[in-house]
CSV table of C-alpha atoms in Angstrom, one decimal:
chain,number,residue,atom,x,y,z
A,1,MET,CA,0.0,0.0,0.0
A,2,ALA,CA,1.4,3.4,-1.1
A,3,GLU,CA,2.2,5.8,1.7
A,4,GLU,CA,-0.3,8.6,2.2
A,5,LEU,CA,1.2,12.0,2.0
A,6,ARG,CA,-0.3,15.3,3.1
A,7,THR,CA,0.4,18.6,1.4
A,8,VAL,CA,2.5,20.9,3.5
A,9,ARG,CA,2.8,23.8,1.0
A,10,SER,CA,1.9,24.3,-2.6
A,11,THR,CA,4.5,26.0,-4.8
A,12,VAL,CA,5.7,26.2,-8.4
A,13,SER,CA,8.6,23.9,-9.5
A,14,ILE,CA,10.3,22.7,-12.6
A,15,CYS,CA,10.1,19.4,-14.5
A,16,PRO,CA,13.8,18.3,-14.7
A,17,ASP,CA,13.1,16.5,-17.9
A,18,CYS,CA,11.7,19.3,-20.0
A,19,MET,CA,12.7,22.3,-17.8
A,20,ARG,CA,9.1,23.7,-17.9
A,21,GLU,CA,7.5,25.3,-14.8
A,22,VAL,CA,4.8,23.0,-13.3
A,23,PRO,CA,2.7,23.0,-10.1
A,24,GLY,CA,4.5,21.5,-7.2
A,25,ALA,CA,4.0,20.8,-3.5
A,26,VAL,CA,6.0,20.0,-0.4
A,27,MET,CA,4.4,16.8,0.9
A,28,ALA,CA,5.1,14.8,4.0
A,29,GLY,CA,4.4,11.4,5.5
A,30,LYS,CA,5.7,9.2,8.2
A,31,ASP,CA,8.7,8.2,6.1
A,32,GLY,CA,9.9,11.6,5.0
A,33,ALA,CA,9.2,14.8,3.1
A,34,TRP,CA,9.4,15.3,-0.7
A,35,LEU,CA,9.1,18.1,-3.2
A,36,VAL,CA,6.6,16.6,-5.6
A,37,ARG,CA,5.7,17.9,-9.1
A,38,THR,CA,3.7,16.5,-12.0
A,39,CYS,CA,4.5,17.3,-15.6
A,40,PRO,CA,1.8,16.6,-18.2
A,41,ASP,CA,4.4,15.1,-20.5
A,42,HIS,CA,6.8,13.4,-18.0
A,43,GLY,CA,4.6,12.5,-15.1
A,44,GLU,CA,5.5,12.8,-11.4
A,45,TYR,CA,8.9,13.5,-10.1
A,46,ARG,CA,9.7,13.3,-6.3
A,47,PHE,CA,12.8,14.9,-4.8
A,48,PRO,CA,13.6,13.9,-1.2
A,49,LEU,CA,14.0,16.8,1.3
A,50,SER,CA,14.1,14.9,4.6
A,51,ARG,CA,13.6,11.5,6.2
A,52,HIS,CA,11.7,13.1,9.0
A,53,GLY,CA,8.3,14.0,7.5
A,54,GLU,CA,6.4,15.7,10.3
A,55,ALA,CA,9.4,17.4,11.9
A,56,TYR,CA,10.4,18.8,8.5
A,57,ALA,CA,6.8,19.9,7.8
A,58,ASP,CA,6.8,21.8,11.0
A,59,LEU,CA,10.1,23.5,10.1
A,60,ASP,CA,8.6,24.5,6.8
A,61,ARG,CA,5.6,26.0,8.6
A,62,PHE,CA,7.8,27.9,11.0
A,63,PHE,CA,9.9,29.3,8.2
A,64,PHE,CA,7.0,30.5,6.0
A,65,ASP,CA,4.1,31.1,8.3
A,66,VAL,CA,5.8,32.3,11.4
A,67,ILE,CA,8.9,34.4,10.5
A,68,GLU,CA,9.1,34.9,6.7
A,69,GLY,CA,5.8,35.1,5.0
A,70,ARG,CA,5.7,34.8,1.2
A,71,ARG,CA,8.0,37.7,0.5
A,72,ALA,CA,11.8,37.5,0.8
A,73,ALA,CA,13.2,39.8,3.5
A,74,GLY,CA,16.5,40.6,5.1
A,75,ARG,CA,19.8,41.9,3.8
A,76,ILE,CA,22.2,40.0,1.5
A,77,THR,CA,25.4,39.9,3.5
A,78,ASN,CA,27.7,38.5,0.9
A,79,TYR,CA,28.3,38.8,-2.8
A,80,TRP,CA,30.3,36.3,-4.8
A,81,VAL,CA,32.5,38.1,-7.3
A,82,PHE,CA,33.2,35.9,-10.3
A,83,LEU,CA,36.7,37.1,-11.4
A,84,THR,CA,37.4,34.6,-14.1
A,85,ASN,CA,36.1,31.4,-15.9
A,86,ARG,CA,39.5,29.8,-15.7
A,87,CYS,CA,40.0,26.8,-13.4
A,88,GLN,CA,42.6,24.1,-13.3
A,89,GLN,CA,40.5,21.6,-11.4
A,90,LYS,CA,37.6,20.9,-13.8
A,91,CYS,CA,35.2,19.3,-11.3
A,92,PRO,CA,32.7,17.0,-13.1
A,93,TYR,CA,30.0,18.4,-10.9
A,94,CYS,CA,30.8,22.1,-11.4
A,95,SER,CA,27.6,24.2,-11.1
A,96,VAL,CA,29.3,27.1,-12.8
A,97,ASN,CA,30.5,24.9,-15.7
A,98,THR,CA,33.6,26.8,-16.7
A,99,ASP,CA,33.8,25.0,-20.0
A,100,SER,CA,30.6,26.9,-21.0
A,101,PRO,CA,31.2,30.4,-19.5
A,102,PHE,CA,28.4,32.8,-18.9
A,103,HIS,CA,30.6,35.7,-17.7
A,104,ASP,CA,33.8,37.5,-18.7
A,105,ASP,CA,37.0,38.1,-16.8
A,106,MET,CA,36.9,41.2,-14.6
A,107,LYS,CA,39.2,44.0,-15.3
A,108,GLU,CA,40.7,46.3,-12.6
A,109,GLU,CA,38.2,49.1,-13.2
A,110,ASP,CA,35.3,46.6,-13.2
A,111,PHE,CA,36.4,45.4,-9.7
A,112,ARG,CA,36.7,49.0,-8.5
A,113,GLN,CA,33.1,49.6,-9.5
A,114,ALA,CA,32.0,46.6,-7.5
A,115,LEU,CA,34.0,47.9,-4.5
A,116,ARG,CA,32.3,51.3,-4.8
A,117,GLU,CA,28.8,50.0,-5.2
A,118,TYR,CA,28.9,47.1,-2.7
A,119,ARG,CA,31.3,48.3,-0.1
A,120,GLY,CA,28.7,47.8,2.7
A,121,THR,CA,28.7,44.0,2.2
A,122,LYS,CA,31.3,41.3,2.2
A,123,LEU,CA,32.7,40.4,-1.2
A,124,THR,CA,33.9,36.8,-1.8
A,125,LEU,CA,36.3,36.6,-4.7
A,126,SER,CA,35.5,33.5,-6.7
A,127,GLY,CA,35.3,32.2,-10.3
A,128,GLY,CA,36.2,29.8,-11.8
A,129,GLU,CA,39.3,29.7,-9.7
A,130,PRO,CA,40.1,33.3,-8.7
A,131,THR,CA,43.8,32.7,-8.1
A,132,MET,CA,44.2,32.1,-11.8
A,133,HIS,CA,43.2,35.7,-12.5
A,134,PRO,CA,46.6,37.6,-13.1
A,135,GLN,CA,45.4,40.5,-10.9
A,136,CYS,CA,43.9,38.5,-8.0
A,137,LEU,CA,46.4,39.9,-5.5
A,138,ASP,CA,45.9,43.4,-6.8
A,139,PHE,CA,42.2,43.1,-6.3
A,140,PHE,CA,42.6,42.2,-2.6
A,141,ARG,CA,45.0,45.1,-2.2
A,142,GLU,CA,42.5,47.5,-3.7
A,143,ALA,CA,39.7,46.1,-1.4
A,144,ARG,CA,41.9,46.6,1.7
A,145,LYS,CA,42.7,50.2,0.6
A,146,MET,CA,38.9,50.9,0.3
A,147,GLY,CA,38.1,49.2,3.6
A,148,VAL,CA,35.9,46.5,2.0
A,149,ALA,CA,35.7,43.1,3.7
A,150,THR,CA,36.8,40.3,1.4
A,151,GLN,CA,37.1,36.6,1.4
A,152,LEU,CA,38.9,34.2,-1.1
A,153,ALA,CA,36.9,31.1,-2.2
A,154,THR,CA,39.4,28.8,-3.8
A,155,ASN,CA,40.0,25.1,-4.7
A,156,GLY,CA,43.3,25.6,-2.8
A,157,LEU,CA,45.6,24.1,-5.4
A,158,ARG,CA,47.7,27.3,-5.8
A,159,LEU,CA,47.8,27.7,-2.0
A,160,ALA,CA,49.8,24.5,-1.7
A,161,ASP,CA,52.7,27.0,-2.2
A,162,LEU,CA,53.4,28.6,1.2
A,163,GLU,CA,54.9,31.7,-0.4
A,164,PHE,CA,51.7,32.4,-2.3
A,165,CYS,CA,49.8,32.1,1.0
A,166,ARG,CA,52.1,34.7,2.5
A,167,GLN,CA,51.5,37.0,-0.5
A,168,LEU,CA,47.7,36.6,0.1
A,169,LYS,CA,48.2,37.6,3.7
A,170,GLU,CA,50.2,40.7,2.7
A,171,ALA,CA,47.6,41.6,0.1
A,172,GLY,CA,44.9,41.8,2.8
A,173,VAL,CA,43.1,38.5,2.7
A,174,THR,CA,41.4,38.0,6.0
A,175,GLU,CA,39.6,34.7,5.3
A,176,VAL,CA,40.1,31.8,2.9
A,177,ARG,CA,37.4,29.3,2.0
A,178,ILE,CA,38.9,26.1,0.6
A,179,SER,CA,36.8,23.5,-1.2
A,180,MET,CA,37.4,19.8,-1.1
A,181,GLU,CA,35.8,16.5,-1.9
A,182,TYR,CA,37.9,14.1,0.2
A,183,TRP,CA,40.0,14.6,3.4
A,184,ASP,CA,41.3,11.4,4.8
A,185,GLU,CA,42.2,8.2,3.0
A,186,GLY,CA,39.7,5.4,2.6
A,187,LEU,CA,36.7,6.7,0.6
A,188,PRO,CA,36.3,5.4,-2.9
A,189,ASP,CA,37.1,8.1,-5.5
A,190,THR,CA,33.6,8.4,-7.1
A,191,THR,CA,34.3,12.0,-8.4
A,192,GLY,CA,37.7,11.5,-9.8
A,193,MET,CA,39.0,14.3,-7.6
A,194,ALA,CA,40.8,12.4,-4.8
A,195,HIS,CA,44.2,13.0,-6.4
A,196,HIS,CA,43.9,16.7,-5.2
A,197,ARG,CA,43.5,15.7,-1.6
A,198,GLU,CA,47.1,16.2,-0.5
A,199,GLN,CA,47.4,19.5,-2.2
A,200,LYS,CA,44.3,20.8,-0.5
A,201,ARG,CA,45.4,19.6,2.9
A,202,LYS,CA,48.7,21.3,2.4
A,203,ALA,CA,46.9,24.5,1.3
A,204,VAL,CA,45.0,24.5,4.6
A,205,GLU,CA,48.2,23.9,6.6
A,206,ASN,CA,49.9,26.7,4.7
A,207,CYS,CA,47.1,29.2,5.4
A,208,LEU,CA,47.3,28.4,9.1
A,209,ARG,CA,51.1,28.8,9.0
A,210,ALA,CA,50.7,32.2,7.2
A,211,GLY,CA,48.1,33.3,9.9
A,212,ILE,CA,45.1,33.3,7.6
A,213,PRO,CA,41.8,32.0,9.1
A,214,VAL,CA,40.3,29.2,7.1
A,215,ILE,CA,36.8,28.0,6.2
A,216,LEU,CA,36.7,24.4,5.2
A,217,SER,CA,34.1,23.8,2.4
A,218,PRO,CA,33.4,20.1,1.7
A,219,THR,CA,31.3,19.3,-1.3
A,220,LEU,CA,29.1,16.3,-0.6
A,221,LEU,CA,27.6,13.8,-3.0
A,222,LYS,CA,25.0,11.5,-1.4
A,223,GLY,CA,26.1,7.9,-1.0
A,224,CYS,CA,29.7,8.8,-2.0
A,225,ASN,CA,31.6,11.1,0.3
A,226,GLU,CA,29.4,12.2,3.2
A,227,ARG,CA,32.1,11.0,5.6
A,228,THR,CA,34.2,14.0,4.5
A,229,LEU,CA,31.9,16.2,6.6
A,230,LEU,CA,32.8,14.2,9.7
A,231,GLU,CA,36.5,14.0,8.8
A,232,THR,CA,36.8,17.8,8.4
A,233,LEU,CA,34.9,18.4,11.5
A,234,ALA,CA,37.3,16.2,13.5
A,235,TYR,CA,40.3,17.9,11.8
A,236,ALA,CA,39.0,21.3,13.0
A,237,ALA,CA,38.6,20.2,16.6
A,238,ASP,CA,42.0,21.3,17.8
A,239,ARG,CA,42.6,24.0,15.2
A,240,PRO,CA,40.8,27.2,16.4
A,241,GLU,CA,42.1,29.0,13.3
A,242,ILE,CA,39.6,27.0,11.3
A,243,LYS,CA,36.6,29.3,11.8
A,244,GLU,CA,33.8,27.6,10.0
A,245,LEU,CA,32.7,24.6,8.0
A,246,SER,CA,30.6,25.7,5.0
A,247,VAL,CA,29.3,22.4,3.5
A,248,ASN,CA,27.8,22.4,0.0
A,249,GLY,CA,25.7,19.6,-1.4
A,250,PHE,CA,26.3,18.7,-5.0
A,251,SER,CA,23.8,20.7,-7.1
A,252,TRP,CA,22.4,19.3,-10.3
A,253,ASN,CA,23.5,22.4,-12.3
A,254,GLY,CA,26.0,23.3,-15.0
A,255,SER,CA,28.2,20.3,-15.9
A,256,GLY,CA,26.7,18.5,-12.9
A,257,THR,CA,23.6,17.7,-14.9
A,258,GLY,CA,25.7,14.9,-16.5
A,259,LEU,CA,25.8,13.1,-13.1
A,260,ALA,CA,23.1,11.0,-11.5
A,261,ARG,CA,20.3,12.9,-9.9
A,262,ASP,CA,20.3,10.9,-6.7
A,263,LEU,CA,23.7,12.3,-5.8
A,264,MET,CA,22.1,15.6,-4.7
A,265,ILE,CA,21.9,15.8,-0.9
A,266,MET,CA,19.7,18.2,1.1
A,267,PRO,CA,20.8,20.0,4.4
A,268,ASP,CA,18.5,17.9,6.6
A,269,GLU,CA,20.1,14.7,5.2
A,270,MET,CA,23.5,16.2,6.1
A,271,VAL,CA,22.2,16.7,9.7
A,272,ASP,CA,21.4,13.0,9.7
A,273,VAL,CA,25.1,12.3,8.9
A,274,ILE,CA,26.1,14.4,11.9
A,275,HIS,CA,23.5,12.9,14.1
A,276,GLY,CA,24.6,9.4,13.2
A,277,GLU,CA,28.1,10.2,14.4
A,278,TYR,CA,27.4,12.3,17.5
A,279,GLY,CA,24.0,10.8,18.6
A,280,GLY,CA,21.6,12.7,20.9
A,281,ASP,CA,18.0,13.7,20.3
A,282,ARG,CA,17.4,14.1,16.6
A,283,GLU,CA,14.4,16.4,17.3
A,284,SER,CA,16.8,18.8,19.1
A,285,TYR,CA,18.3,19.7,15.7
A,286,PHE,CA,15.0,20.8,14.4
A,287,THR,CA,14.5,23.0,17.5
A,288,LEU,CA,18.0,24.4,16.9
A,289,ALA,CA,17.2,25.1,13.2
A,290,LYS,CA,14.1,27.1,14.3
A,291,THR,CA,16.1,29.1,16.8
A,292,MET,CA,18.8,29.9,14.3
A,293,PHE,CA,16.2,31.0,11.7
A,294,ALA,CA,14.6,33.2,14.3
A,295,ALA,CA,18.0,34.7,15.4
A,296,LEU,CA,19.1,35.4,11.8
A,297,HIS,CA,15.7,36.9,11.0
A,298,LEU,CA,16.0,39.3,14.0
A,299,LEU,CA,19.5,40.2,12.7
A,300,ASN,CA,17.9,41.1,9.4
A,301,ILE,CA,19.9,38.5,7.5
A,302,ARG,CA,18.2,37.0,4.5
A,303,LEU,CA,17.2,33.4,5.1
A,304,CYS,CA,17.0,30.3,3.0
A,305,LEU,CA,15.2,27.1,4.0
A,306,ASN,CA,17.8,25.1,2.1
A,307,THR,CA,20.4,26.2,4.7
A,308,GLN,CA,20.8,24.9,8.2
A,309,VAL,CA,23.3,26.2,10.7
A,310,LEU,CA,24.7,24.1,13.5
A,311,VAL,CA,27.3,25.1,16.1
A,312,PHE,CA,29.9,22.8,17.7
A,313,VAL,CA,31.9,23.4,20.8
A,314,ARG,CA,35.6,22.7,21.0
A,315,ARG,CA,36.6,20.6,24.0
A,316,ARG,CA,39.8,18.8,25.0
A,317,GLU,CA,38.2,15.5,24.0
A,318,GLY,CA,37.0,16.8,20.7
A,319,MET,CA,33.9,18.5,19.1
A,320,ARG,CA,30.5,18.3,20.6
A,321,PRO,CA,27.2,19.8,19.3
A,322,VAL,CA,26.1,22.9,21.1
A,323,ASN,CA,22.7,21.1,21.7
A,324,GLU,CA,24.4,19.2,24.5
A,325,PHE,CA,25.2,22.4,26.4
A,326,LEU,CA,21.7,23.8,26.2
A,327,ASN,CA,18.3,22.8,27.7
A,328,MET,CA,16.7,21.8,24.4
A,329,ARG,CA,13.3,21.1,25.9
A,330,GLY,CA,13.4,24.6,27.4
A,331,MET,CA,14.4,26.0,24.0
A,332,LYS,CA,11.6,24.1,22.3
A,333,ARG,CA,9.1,25.7,24.7
A,334,GLY,CA,10.7,29.1,24.3
A,335,VAL,CA,10.5,29.0,20.4
A,336,ALA,CA,6.9,28.0,20.6
A,337,ALA,CA,6.2,30.9,23.0
A,338,TRP,CA,8.1,33.4,20.8
A,339,GLU,CA,5.9,32.5,17.7
A,340,ARG,CA,3.3,34.9,19.0
A,341,PHE,CA,5.8,37.8,18.9
A,342,ALA,CA,7.5,36.9,15.6
A,343,ARG,CA,5.6,39.5,13.5
A,344,ALA,CA,5.7,42.2,16.2
A,345,PRO,CA,7.9,45.3,15.7
A,346,ARG,CA,11.5,44.2,15.6
A,347,ALA,CA,12.4,45.7,19.0
A,348,VAL,CA,9.5,43.9,20.7
A,349,SER,CA,10.2,40.7,18.8
A,350,LEU,CA,13.9,40.8,19.8
A,351,ALA,CA,13.1,41.5,23.5
A,352,ALA,CA,10.5,38.7,23.5
A,353,PHE,CA,13.1,36.3,21.9
A,354,CYS,CA,15.7,37.0,24.6
A,355,VAL,CA,13.1,36.3,27.3
A,356,CYS,CA,11.8,33.2,25.6
A,357,MET,CA,15.3,31.8,25.2
A,358,LEU,CA,16.1,32.0,29.0
A,359,PRO,CA,14.7,28.5,29.6
A,360,ALA,CA,17.2,27.2,27.0
A,361,LEU,CA,20.1,28.0,29.4
A,362,SER,CA,21.6,25.5,31.8
A,363,LEU,CA,24.6,25.4,34.0
A,364,ARG,CA,26.5,23.9,31.1
A,365,THR,CA,25.7,27.0,29.0
A,366,VAL,CA,27.3,29.5,31.4
A,367,PRO,CA,30.9,29.0,30.3
A,368,LEU,CA,29.8,29.4,26.7
A,369,LEU,CA,27.9,32.7,27.1
A,370,TRP,CA,30.7,35.0,26.2
A,371,SER,CA,31.6,33.0,23.1
A,372,LEU,CA,28.0,32.9,22.0
A,373,ALA,CA,27.8,36.6,22.4
A,374,LEU,CA,31.0,37.1,20.3
A,375,LEU,CA,29.5,34.9,17.6
A,376,VAL,CA,26.4,37.1,17.5
A,377,PHE,CA,28.4,40.4,17.5
A,378,SER,CA,30.6,39.0,14.6
A,379,ASN,CA,27.4,38.8,12.5
A,380,LEU,CA,25.8,42.1,13.4
A,381,SER,CA,26.9,44.1,10.3
A,382,ARG,CA,29.2,42.2,7.9
A,383,ILE,CA,29.7,38.5,8.4
A,384,LYS,CA,33.2,38.6,10.0
A,385,ILE,CA,34.1,34.9,10.1
A,386,HIS,CA,37.7,35.6,11.0
A,387,ARG,CA,36.5,37.1,14.3
A,388,TYR,CA,34.5,34.0,15.3
A,389,PRO,CA,35.4,32.9,18.8
A,390,ALA,CA,37.9,30.0,19.0
A,391,ARG,CA,35.7,27.9,21.3
A,392,LEU,CA,32.8,27.6,18.8
A,393,LEU,CA,32.7,26.2,15.2
A,394,PRO,CA,29.6,27.1,13.1
A,395,VAL,CA,28.8,24.5,10.6
A,396,VAL,CA,26.7,25.8,7.7
A,397,LEU,CA,24.9,23.1,5.6
A,398,ASN,CA,23.4,24.2,2.3
A,399,THR,CA,22.4,23.0,-1.2
A,400,ASN,CA,22.0,25.4,-4.1
A,401,CYS,CA,18.7,25.5,-6.0
A,402,SER,CA,18.6,23.4,-9.1
A,403,PRO,CA,15.9,22.0,-11.4
A,404,LEU,CA,15.7,19.0,-9.1
A,405,ASN,CA,14.7,20.9,-5.9
A,406,ALA,CA,13.3,24.0,-7.6
A,407,ASP,CA,10.8,25.7,-5.3
A,408,ASN,CA,9.8,29.2,-6.3
A,409,ASP,CA,9.0,30.1,-2.7
A,410,ILE,CA,12.6,29.4,-1.8
A,411,VAL,CA,14.6,30.5,-4.8
A,412,PRO,CA,14.3,34.3,-4.3
A,413,ARG,CA,15.5,34.0,-0.7
A,414,CYS,CA,19.1,33.1,-1.4
A,415,MET,CA,21.4,34.5,1.3
A,416,SER,CA,24.1,35.4,-1.3
A,417,GLY,CA,24.2,37.5,-4.4
A,418,ASN,CA,26.7,37.4,-7.2
A,419,LEU,CA,28.5,39.9,-9.4
A,420,PHE,CA,30.0,39.2,-12.8
A,421,MET,CA,30.8,40.9,-16.1
A,422,SER,CA,28.4,40.3,-18.9
A,423,GLY,CA,28.5,42.2,-22.2
A,424,GLY,CA,30.9,44.7,-20.7
A,425,LYS,CA,28.7,45.5,-17.8
A,426,LEU,CA,28.8,44.7,-14.1
A,427,THR,CA,25.8,42.4,-13.5
A,428,GLU,CA,24.1,41.6,-10.3
A,429,GLY,CA,22.4,38.2,-9.9
A,430,MET,CA,21.2,36.1,-7.1
A,431,SER,CA,23.3,33.0,-6.5
A,432,ALA,CA,20.5,30.4,-6.6
A,433,LEU,CA,18.9,31.9,-9.8
A,434,THR,CA,22.2,32.5,-11.6
A,435,LEU,CA,23.2,28.8,-11.1
A,436,ARG,CA,19.8,27.4,-11.7
A,437,ASN,CA,19.4,29.4,-14.9
A,438,ARG,CA,22.5,27.8,-16.3
A,439,VAL,CA,20.1,25.1,-17.5
A,440,HIS,CA,16.8,26.9,-17.3
A,441,ARG,CA,15.3,30.3,-17.4
A,442,ALA,CA,11.9,30.0,-15.6
A,443,ASP,CA,9.0,32.2,-16.5
A,444,GLY,CA,8.8,35.0,-14.0
A,445,ASP,CA,12.4,34.8,-12.8
A,446,ALA,CA,13.8,38.2,-12.3
A,447,PRO,CA,16.5,38.9,-14.9
A,448,ALA,CA,20.0,39.8,-13.8
A,449,LYS,CA,20.4,43.5,-13.3
A,450,HIS,CA,23.1,45.6,-15.0
A,451,ARG,CA,24.4,48.3,-12.7
A,452,GLY,CA,23.7,51.8,-13.8
A,453,GLU,CA,20.6,50.9,-15.9
């Protein structure tokens, strides 16, 4: 007998076979939650969102009905600046697809324009591989001169050279985000990228030697290398200079559309990987997700339901989830009580949130209060990851929008924007839309904006 599913939320999605917009719905049952859509030509397609149907349905309700509504809100805190299409790694899952570029290389004046117009946000220099742009170091020097916060997002191959890391430090780089697919030995090489493992490990070590804070950024493919998430988490345990894990699920975009669809993994499935290793109450992670969504909402940071944020605590015996240092039952009651104040004026809602979170505190929380406060202060204006407290390690789990998980209620809520050169003009896009539209331009999607028009 087929499982009975209930509709959690109706939306508009995309048929991944013909790329046409079709009606869709988030549906849940006892065995999980799915994004379901039916195409008149290709029938029904289900994309798994979570193995925890009712808990995920309640998180969806909290996100849309309690804090967000149907209109995207909050500030974009980070813009990815695509400097170049060149890349020496050629990942088979590349969502940008550097072999079929959609943007041009940036010139120095183009970058200065981006600095002038977006100086109030963080700029993450990316690509392609940004270190292959001949003026990469000059761009960082220019940003430092203008007082703009920057980050380098790199595959790390060039950073295997310690001298280059020192040049990055001298140029003003304050954070380096290094992507990887494999960390320790032992996982089968399903992506063909394991041969870069030692170079990437050396890049991380070189950055730490040069005094540059690091964000480890594993790319996960379901059923292939999820253990990389746990390996990088363990590696960061006694290295406080590693400030964050930013975990990306393989997204069926760009050249990645040549890979199997079932490799795409959603954030709640990544939480299952962590829960399987660290144990504890699985429901507590849903409570924490609600709390983090509420906190980011009150900080006026744009939210995406396809992102979940966890926090780990560094201890002598290794990493432990922050859930273990909080009264999660008290937090659950507090979040439920705060729902009544979620749409109140921001000052009232913030005060109510602080009061409602008091039951979440326990004696084990007290030694962490200063570090938790520092974590909040580091995110008040620009996201200053290099200033995150050494005792805490945020773990950000996300998956970009693609035709497989296309949900038009979520797509406009991407937390990041992007800037690139197209037709000689600086063009602003939204990360989810820019990548998704590599294979599809959905009716009603807002086109990219040329600055100055």
